[in-house]
């Protein structure tokens, strides 16, 4: 068995001691070991960032375009419905293109078998959260589905339906919570009691399932910590 699989299985076996362990299908990963995830078009490194251990995730290789399969996923995890929570921090790298916004988020129901890597996802654009341009503020959060439904298509075909405003600060830890049920997903940001974005028509349909991943895009210095997943 590969080292990554051994590490994941050991972590899952010890979950009952975690704060969410009282829920029978809940797992917690502190994200302090790069071997706990499997990279896909990204590099992953265990680092100390923002006062805690974290995983640093950055794109690698030629740029594939927006909203693609650029992620590090948790193998041996099959997520369909449930709740995903994680702390993220995203900011543009020093050499990032002008359109970089610190894109960082979560992919879920990833089709990791067969090499297709179709997925659903939510991400934030941290540099938009406090921009003076109101239109940029309105693009602070984003839903996408890979392949075929990137932000550009969704914005063109349904303006404003798949993105929304949230107060964000580049490089600072931001808590994300996703609630997924069937064809519906809700994104919560920070401590807000109400979702900032609701999607009722997940493009892969209500029956898709698969791993959860840490997602970044163009020019992003992305960091992740404290991933918890409650599978229903």
PDB file of C-alpha atoms in Angstrom:
ATOM      1  CA  UNK A   1       0.000   0.000   0.000  1.00  0.00           C
ATOM      2  CA  UNK A   2       1.335   3.475  -0.895  1.00  0.00           C
ATOM      3  CA  UNK A   3       2.512   5.792   1.873  1.00  0.00           C
ATOM      4  CA  UNK A   4      -0.316   8.248   1.158  1.00  0.00           C
ATOM      5  CA  UNK A   5      -2.952   5.529   1.539  1.00  0.00           C
ATOM      6  CA  UNK A   6      -1.385   4.321   4.777  1.00  0.00           C
ATOM      7  CA  UNK A   7      -1.358   7.858   6.173  1.00  0.00           C
ATOM      8  CA  UNK A   8      -4.986   8.453   5.225  1.00  0.00           C
ATOM      9  CA  UNK A   9      -6.198   5.170   6.690  1.00  0.00           C
ATOM     10  CA  UNK A  10      -4.271   5.802   9.900  1.00  0.00           C
ATOM     11  CA  UNK A  11      -5.782   9.246  10.159  1.00  0.00           C
ATOM     12  CA  UNK A  12      -9.302   7.978   9.544  1.00  0.00           C
ATOM     13  CA  UNK A  13      -8.825   5.257  12.146  1.00  0.00           C
ATOM     14  CA  UNK A  14      -7.919   7.850  14.790  1.00  0.00           C
ATOM     15  CA  UNK A  15     -10.739  10.271  14.060  1.00  0.00           C
ATOM     16  CA  UNK A  16     -12.896   9.263  17.018  1.00  0.00           C
ATOM     17  CA  UNK A  17     -10.682  11.367  19.280  1.00  0.00           C
ATOM     18  CA  UNK A  18     -11.358  14.538  17.282  1.00  0.00           C
ATOM     19  CA  UNK A  19     -13.974  17.179  18.242  1.00  0.00           C
ATOM     20  CA  UNK A  20     -16.259  16.115  15.406  1.00  0.00           C
ATOM     21  CA  UNK A  21     -15.680  12.440  16.073  1.00  0.00           C
ATOM     22  CA  UNK A  22     -18.996  12.138  17.898  1.00  0.00           C
ATOM     23  CA  UNK A  23     -20.631  12.189  14.487  1.00  0.00           C
ATOM     24  CA  UNK A  24     -20.233   8.664  13.097  1.00  0.00           C
ATOM     25  CA  UNK A  25     -19.237   9.677   9.580  1.00  0.00           C
ATOM     26  CA  UNK A  26     -17.110  12.729  10.412  1.00  0.00           C
ATOM     27  CA  UNK A  27     -13.387  13.025   9.829  1.00  0.00           C
ATOM     28  CA  UNK A  28     -10.880  15.754  10.625  1.00  0.00           C
ATOM     29  CA  UNK A  29      -7.557  16.345   8.910  1.00  0.00           C
ATOM     30  CA  UNK A  30      -5.284  19.059  10.368  1.00  0.00           C
ATOM     31  CA  UNK A  31      -3.515  19.395   6.988  1.00  0.00           C
ATOM     32  CA  UNK A  32      -0.021  19.366   8.461  1.00  0.00           C
ATOM     33  CA  UNK A  33       1.341  16.577   6.254  1.00  0.00           C
ATOM     34  CA  UNK A  34       1.542  16.801   2.461  1.00  0.00           C
ATOM     35  CA  UNK A  35       1.235  13.008   2.154  1.00  0.00           C
ATOM     36  CA  UNK A  36      -2.399  13.232   3.281  1.00  0.00           C
ATOM     37  CA  UNK A  37      -3.433  14.585  -0.107  1.00  0.00           C
ATOM     38  CA  UNK A  38      -2.732  13.689  -3.715  1.00  0.00           C
ATOM     39  CA  UNK A  39      -1.814  16.564  -6.051  1.00  0.00           C
ATOM     40  CA  UNK A  40      -3.389  17.140  -9.446  1.00  0.00           C
ATOM     41  CA  UNK A  41      -1.684  19.918 -11.479  1.00  0.00           C
ATOM     42  CA  UNK A  42      -0.453  21.513  -8.236  1.00  0.00           C
ATOM     43  CA  UNK A  43       2.419  21.315  -5.795  1.00  0.00           C
ATOM     44  CA  UNK A  44       1.795  20.700  -2.097  1.00  0.00           C
ATOM     45  CA  UNK A  45       4.088  21.475   0.833  1.00  0.00           C
ATOM     46  CA  UNK A  46       3.639  21.357   4.598  1.00  0.00           C
ATOM     47  CA  UNK A  47       4.425  24.830   5.975  1.00  0.00           C
ATOM     48  CA  UNK A  48       3.832  27.120   8.937  1.00  0.00           C
ATOM     49  CA  UNK A  49       1.564  29.964   7.862  1.00  0.00           C
ATOM     50  CA  UNK A  50      -0.550  32.511   9.683  1.00  0.00           C
ATOM     51  CA  UNK A  51       0.295  31.121  13.090  1.00  0.00           C
ATOM     52  CA  UNK A  52      -0.398  27.449  12.416  1.00  0.00           C
ATOM     53  CA  UNK A  53       0.613  24.381  10.447  1.00  0.00           C
ATOM     54  CA  UNK A  54      -0.915  24.283   6.993  1.00  0.00           C
ATOM     55  CA  UNK A  55      -0.601  22.950   3.477  1.00  0.00           C
ATOM     56  CA  UNK A  56       0.646  25.309   0.784  1.00  0.00           C
ATOM     57  CA  UNK A  57      -0.913  24.585  -2.625  1.00  0.00           C
ATOM     58  CA  UNK A  58       0.214  26.236  -5.879  1.00  0.00           C
ATOM     59  CA  UNK A  59      -0.274  25.578  -9.583  1.00  0.00           C
ATOM     60  CA  UNK A  60       2.431  23.726 -11.457  1.00  0.00           C
ATOM     61  CA  UNK A  61       3.121  23.229 -15.153  1.00  0.00           C
ATOM     62  CA  UNK A  62       1.531  25.185 -18.017  1.00  0.00           C
ATOM     63  CA  UNK A  63      -1.618  27.127 -17.182  1.00  0.00           C
ATOM     64  CA  UNK A  64      -4.706  25.140 -18.206  1.00  0.00           C
ATOM     65  CA  UNK A  65      -7.213  27.989 -18.089  1.00  0.00           C
ATOM     66  CA  UNK A  66      -9.696  29.001 -15.386  1.00  0.00           C
ATOM     67  CA  UNK A  67     -11.631  26.635 -13.135  1.00  0.00           C
ATOM     68  CA  UNK A  68      -9.904  23.395 -14.074  1.00  0.00           C
ATOM     69  CA  UNK A  69      -8.752  20.297 -12.137  1.00  0.00           C
ATOM     70  CA  UNK A  70      -6.038  22.133 -10.189  1.00  0.00           C
ATOM     71  CA  UNK A  71      -6.324  20.640  -6.723  1.00  0.00           C
ATOM     72  CA  UNK A  72      -4.966  18.345  -4.047  1.00  0.00           C
ATOM     73  CA  UNK A  73      -7.539  15.756  -3.004  1.00  0.00           C
ATOM     74  CA  UNK A  74      -8.001  13.370  -0.095  1.00  0.00           C
ATOM     75  CA  UNK A  75      -7.790   9.847  -1.537  1.00  0.00           C
ATOM     76  CA  UNK A  76      -9.861   6.933  -0.232  1.00  0.00           C
ATOM     77  CA  UNK A  77     -12.694   9.299   0.695  1.00  0.00           C
ATOM     78  CA  UNK A  78     -16.090   9.058  -1.019  1.00  0.00           C
ATOM     79  CA  UNK A  79     -18.196  12.168  -0.413  1.00  0.00           C
ATOM     80  CA  UNK A  80     -21.759  12.527  -1.657  1.00  0.00           C
ATOM     81  CA  UNK A  81     -23.883  14.570   0.750  1.00  0.00           C
ATOM     82  CA  UNK A  82     -22.776  16.281   3.931  1.00  0.00           C
ATOM     83  CA  UNK A  83     -20.762  19.198   5.246  1.00  0.00           C
ATOM     84  CA  UNK A  84     -17.222  20.303   4.419  1.00  0.00           C
ATOM     85  CA  UNK A  85     -15.372  22.872   6.509  1.00  0.00           C
ATOM     86  CA  UNK A  86     -11.861  24.270   6.056  1.00  0.00           C
ATOM     87  CA  UNK A  87      -9.800  27.381   6.721  1.00  0.00           C
ATOM     88  CA  UNK A  88      -8.286  28.907   3.584  1.00  0.00           C
ATOM     89  CA  UNK A  89      -5.936  31.808   2.885  1.00  0.00           C
ATOM     90  CA  UNK A  90      -5.302  33.036  -0.636  1.00  0.00           C
ATOM     91  CA  UNK A  91      -3.326  35.887  -2.112  1.00  0.00           C
ATOM     92  CA  UNK A  92      -1.654  36.610  -5.464  1.00  0.00           C
ATOM     93  CA  UNK A  93       1.948  35.486  -5.814  1.00  0.00           C
ATOM     94  CA  UNK A  94       4.538  38.230  -6.535  1.00  0.00           C
ATOM     95  CA  UNK A  95       4.761  37.135 -10.189  1.00  0.00           C
ATOM     96  CA  UNK A  96       1.012  36.564 -10.626  1.00  0.00           C
ATOM     97  CA  UNK A  97      -0.743  37.870 -13.744  1.00  0.00           C
ATOM     98  CA  UNK A  98      -2.733  41.092 -13.380  1.00  0.00           C
ATOM     99  CA  UNK A  99      -6.040  39.232 -13.284  1.00  0.00           C
ATOM    100  CA  UNK A 100      -5.066  37.050 -10.321  1.00  0.00           C
ATOM    101  CA  UNK A 101      -7.353  37.428  -7.317  1.00  0.00           C
ATOM    102  CA  UNK A 102      -5.941  34.874  -4.861  1.00  0.00           C
ATOM    103  CA  UNK A 103      -8.406  32.197  -6.053  1.00  0.00           C
ATOM    104  CA  UNK A 104      -8.711  29.542  -3.331  1.00  0.00           C
ATOM    105  CA  UNK A 105     -11.459  27.107  -2.408  1.00  0.00           C
ATOM    106  CA  UNK A 106     -12.852  23.580  -2.233  1.00  0.00           C
ATOM    107  CA  UNK A 107     -13.637  20.997  -4.896  1.00  0.00           C
ATOM    108  CA  UNK A 108     -15.951  18.091  -4.061  1.00  0.00           C
ATOM    109  CA  UNK A 109     -17.496  14.964  -5.580  1.00  0.00           C
ATOM    110  CA  UNK A 110     -14.288  14.624  -7.596  1.00  0.00           C
ATOM    111  CA  UNK A 111     -14.253  11.850 -10.201  1.00  0.00           C
ATOM    112  CA  UNK A 112     -10.728  10.806  -9.266  1.00  0.00           C
ATOM    113  CA  UNK A 113     -10.962   7.326 -10.774  1.00  0.00           C
ATOM    114  CA  UNK A 114     -10.506   7.009 -14.525  1.00  0.00           C
ATOM    115  CA  UNK A 115      -8.466  10.177 -14.871  1.00  0.00           C
ATOM    116  CA  UNK A 116     -11.331  12.547 -15.700  1.00  0.00           C
ATOM    117  CA  UNK A 117     -11.378  14.547 -12.459  1.00  0.00           C
ATOM    118  CA  UNK A 118     -14.783  16.088 -13.077  1.00  0.00           C
ATOM    119  CA  UNK A 119     -15.874  17.979  -9.961  1.00  0.00           C
ATOM    120  CA  UNK A 120     -18.014  20.642  -8.351  1.00  0.00           C
ATOM    121  CA  UNK A 121     -16.416  23.545  -6.524  1.00  0.00           C
ATOM    122  CA  UNK A 122     -16.682  26.828  -4.671  1.00  0.00           C
ATOM    123  CA  UNK A 123     -13.904  29.371  -4.354  1.00  0.00           C
ATOM    124  CA  UNK A 124     -13.290  32.910  -3.160  1.00  0.00           C
ATOM    125  CA  UNK A 125     -11.491  35.852  -4.737  1.00  0.00           C
ATOM    126  CA  UNK A 126      -9.914  37.482  -1.661  1.00  0.00           C
ATOM    127  CA  UNK A 127      -8.688  40.643  -3.407  1.00  0.00           C
ATOM    128  CA  UNK A 128     -12.261  41.426  -4.477  1.00  0.00           C
ATOM    129  CA  UNK A 129     -13.759  41.498  -0.986  1.00  0.00           C
ATOM    130  CA  UNK A 130     -12.823  45.085  -0.163  1.00  0.00           C
ATOM    131  CA  UNK A 131     -12.243  46.468  -3.645  1.00  0.00           C
ATOM    132  CA  UNK A 132     -13.520  49.979  -4.395  1.00  0.00           C
ATOM    133  CA  UNK A 133     -15.109  48.671  -7.588  1.00  0.00           C
ATOM    134  CA  UNK A 134     -18.564  47.357  -6.634  1.00  0.00           C
ATOM    135  CA  UNK A 135     -18.674  44.979  -9.600  1.00  0.00           C
ATOM    136  CA  UNK A 136     -15.496  43.280  -8.344  1.00  0.00           C
ATOM    137  CA  UNK A 137     -17.033  43.020  -4.884  1.00  0.00           C
ATOM    138  CA  UNK A 138     -19.999  41.218  -6.401  1.00  0.00           C
ATOM    139  CA  UNK A 139     -17.562  38.603  -7.755  1.00  0.00           C
ATOM    140  CA  UNK A 140     -16.048  37.698  -4.358  1.00  0.00           C
ATOM    141  CA  UNK A 141     -17.344  34.100  -4.293  1.00  0.00           C
ATOM    142  CA  UNK A 142     -17.834  31.660  -7.155  1.00  0.00           C
ATOM    143  CA  UNK A 143     -19.368  28.288  -7.978  1.00  0.00           C
ATOM    144  CA  UNK A 144     -17.976  26.235 -10.872  1.00  0.00           C
ATOM    145  CA  UNK A 145     -18.177  22.720 -12.248  1.00  0.00           C
ATOM    146  CA  UNK A 146     -15.360  21.054 -14.139  1.00  0.00           C
ATOM    147  CA  UNK A 147     -15.403  20.389 -17.021  1.00  0.00           C
ATOM    148  CA  UNK A 148     -17.527  22.782 -18.992  1.00  0.00           C
ATOM    149  CA  UNK A 149     -18.876  25.249 -16.450  1.00  0.00           C
ATOM    150  CA  UNK A 150     -16.181  27.787 -15.653  1.00  0.00           C
ATOM    151  CA  UNK A 151     -16.906  31.233 -14.244  1.00  0.00           C
ATOM    152  CA  UNK A 152     -16.919  32.827 -17.698  1.00  0.00           C
ATOM    153  CA  UNK A 153     -19.647  30.572 -19.068  1.00  0.00           C
ATOM    154  CA  UNK A 154     -21.763  30.789 -15.926  1.00  0.00           C
ATOM    155  CA  UNK A 155     -21.410  34.583 -15.771  1.00  0.00           C
ATOM    156  CA  UNK A 156     -22.331  34.885 -19.435  1.00  0.00           C
ATOM    157  CA  UNK A 157     -25.340  32.550 -19.333  1.00  0.00           C
ATOM    158  CA  UNK A 158     -26.697  33.438 -15.865  1.00  0.00           C
ATOM    159  CA  UNK A 159     -25.229  36.769 -14.651  1.00  0.00           C
ATOM    160  CA  UNK A 160     -25.039  36.992 -10.869  1.00  0.00           C
ATOM    161  CA  UNK A 161     -26.534  33.558 -10.213  1.00  0.00           C
ATOM    162  CA  UNK A 162     -23.346  31.656  -9.400  1.00  0.00           C
ATOM    163  CA  UNK A 163     -21.289  34.309  -7.580  1.00  0.00           C
ATOM    164  CA  UNK A 164     -21.819  36.778  -4.758  1.00  0.00           C
ATOM    165  CA  UNK A 165     -20.248  39.223  -2.319  1.00  0.00           C
ATOM    166  CA  UNK A 166     -18.415  38.329   0.881  1.00  0.00           C
ATOM    167  CA  UNK A 167     -16.067  40.358   3.074  1.00  0.00           C
ATOM    168  CA  UNK A 168     -12.572  38.955   2.426  1.00  0.00           C
ATOM    169  CA  UNK A 169      -8.968  39.941   3.124  1.00  0.00           C
ATOM    170  CA  UNK A 170      -6.114  38.558   1.000  1.00  0.00           C
ATOM    171  CA  UNK A 171      -3.709  36.287   2.861  1.00  0.00           C
ATOM    172  CA  UNK A 172      -5.840  36.063   6.019  1.00  0.00           C
ATOM    173  CA  UNK A 173      -7.464  32.857   7.236  1.00  0.00           C
ATOM    174  CA  UNK A 174     -11.074  32.590   6.107  1.00  0.00           C
ATOM    175  CA  UNK A 175     -13.390  29.824   7.253  1.00  0.00           C
ATOM    176  CA  UNK A 176     -15.457  28.140   4.544  1.00  0.00           C
ATOM    177  CA  UNK A 177     -18.360  25.760   5.128  1.00  0.00           C
ATOM    178  CA  UNK A 178     -20.141  23.888   2.359  1.00  0.00           C
ATOM    179  CA  UNK A 179     -23.443  22.110   2.901  1.00  0.00           C
ATOM    180  CA  UNK A 180     -24.234  19.666   0.112  1.00  0.00           C
ATOM    181  CA  UNK A 181     -27.443  17.728  -0.440  1.00  0.00           C
ATOM    182  CA  UNK A 182     -28.468  16.227  -3.759  1.00  0.00           C
ATOM    183  CA  UNK A 183     -28.287  18.897  -6.448  1.00  0.00           C
ATOM    184  CA  UNK A 184     -28.033  21.759  -3.918  1.00  0.00           C
ATOM    185  CA  UNK A 185     -24.973  23.251  -2.241  1.00  0.00           C
ATOM    186  CA  UNK A 186     -24.651  26.197   0.111  1.00  0.00           C
ATOM    187  CA  UNK A 187     -21.475  28.188   0.775  1.00  0.00           C
ATOM    188  CA  UNK A 188     -20.958  29.906   4.140  1.00  0.00           C
ATOM    189  CA  UNK A 189     -18.056  32.309   4.676  1.00  0.00           C
ATOM    190  CA  UNK A 190     -16.584  33.216   8.059  1.00  0.00           C
ATOM    191  CA  UNK A 191     -19.073  33.161  10.921  1.00  0.00           C
ATOM    192  CA  UNK A 192     -22.069  34.274   8.839  1.00  0.00           C
ATOM    193  CA  UNK A 193     -25.172  32.309   9.887  1.00  0.00           C
ATOM    194  CA  UNK A 194     -26.610  32.537   6.375  1.00  0.00           C
ATOM    195  CA  UNK A 195     -25.014  31.244   3.155  1.00  0.00           C
ATOM    196  CA  UNK A 196     -23.449  33.801   0.846  1.00  0.00           C
ATOM    197  CA  UNK A 197     -24.134  31.615  -2.190  1.00  0.00           C
ATOM    198  CA  UNK A 198     -26.742  28.920  -2.901  1.00  0.00           C
ATOM    199  CA  UNK A 199     -26.663  26.677  -5.963  1.00  0.00           C
ATOM    200  CA  UNK A 200     -29.720  24.515  -6.619  1.00  0.00           C
ATOM    201  CA  UNK A 201     -28.519  22.932  -9.863  1.00  0.00           C
ATOM    202  CA  UNK A 202     -25.138  21.340  -9.320  1.00  0.00           C
ATOM    203  CA  UNK A 203     -24.018  20.562 -12.845  1.00  0.00           C
ATOM    204  CA  UNK A 204     -22.879  16.970 -12.184  1.00  0.00           C
ATOM    205  CA  UNK A 205     -26.318  16.130 -10.837  1.00  0.00           C
ATOM    206  CA  UNK A 206     -27.600  14.891  -7.471  1.00  0.00           C
ATOM    207  CA  UNK A 207     -25.931  11.474  -7.561  1.00  0.00           C
ATOM    208  CA  UNK A 208     -22.286  12.413  -8.175  1.00  0.00           C
ATOM    209  CA  UNK A 209     -19.774  11.447  -5.502  1.00  0.00           C
ATOM    210  CA  UNK A 210     -16.042  11.292  -4.885  1.00  0.00           C
ATOM    211  CA  UNK A 211     -13.194  12.832  -2.898  1.00  0.00           C
ATOM    212  CA  UNK A 212     -12.852  16.369  -1.547  1.00  0.00           C
ATOM    213  CA  UNK A 213      -9.998  18.582  -2.696  1.00  0.00           C
ATOM    214  CA  UNK A 214      -8.090  21.770  -1.897  1.00  0.00           C
ATOM    215  CA  UNK A 215      -8.419  23.980  -4.976  1.00  0.00           C
ATOM    216  CA  UNK A 216      -6.391  26.927  -6.315  1.00  0.00           C
ATOM    217  CA  UNK A 217      -6.128  28.802  -9.605  1.00  0.00           C
ATOM    218  CA  UNK A 218      -3.928  31.242 -11.499  1.00  0.00           C
ATOM    219  CA  UNK A 219      -1.185  33.019  -9.573  1.00  0.00           C
ATOM    220  CA  UNK A 220      -2.450  31.943  -6.156  1.00  0.00           C
ATOM    221  CA  UNK A 221      -0.412  31.469  -3.007  1.00  0.00           C
ATOM    222  CA  UNK A 222      -2.911  29.143  -1.364  1.00  0.00           C
ATOM    223  CA  UNK A 223      -2.942  27.776   2.177  1.00  0.00           C
ATOM    224  CA  UNK A 224      -5.305  25.355   3.910  1.00  0.00           C
ATOM    225  CA  UNK A 225      -5.763  24.074   7.465  1.00  0.00           C
ATOM    226  CA  UNK A 226      -8.287  22.196   9.605  1.00  0.00           C
ATOM    227  CA  UNK A 227     -10.300  20.265   7.056  1.00  0.00           C
ATOM    228  CA  UNK A 228     -13.347  18.499   8.456  1.00  0.00           C
ATOM    229  CA  UNK A 229     -15.852  16.452   6.488  1.00  0.00           C
ATOM    230  CA  UNK A 230     -19.173  15.090   7.721  1.00  0.00           C
ATOM    231  CA  UNK A 231     -20.478  12.498   5.282  1.00  0.00           C
ATOM    232  CA  UNK A 232     -24.199  11.735   5.368  1.00  0.00           C
TER     233      UNK A 232
END
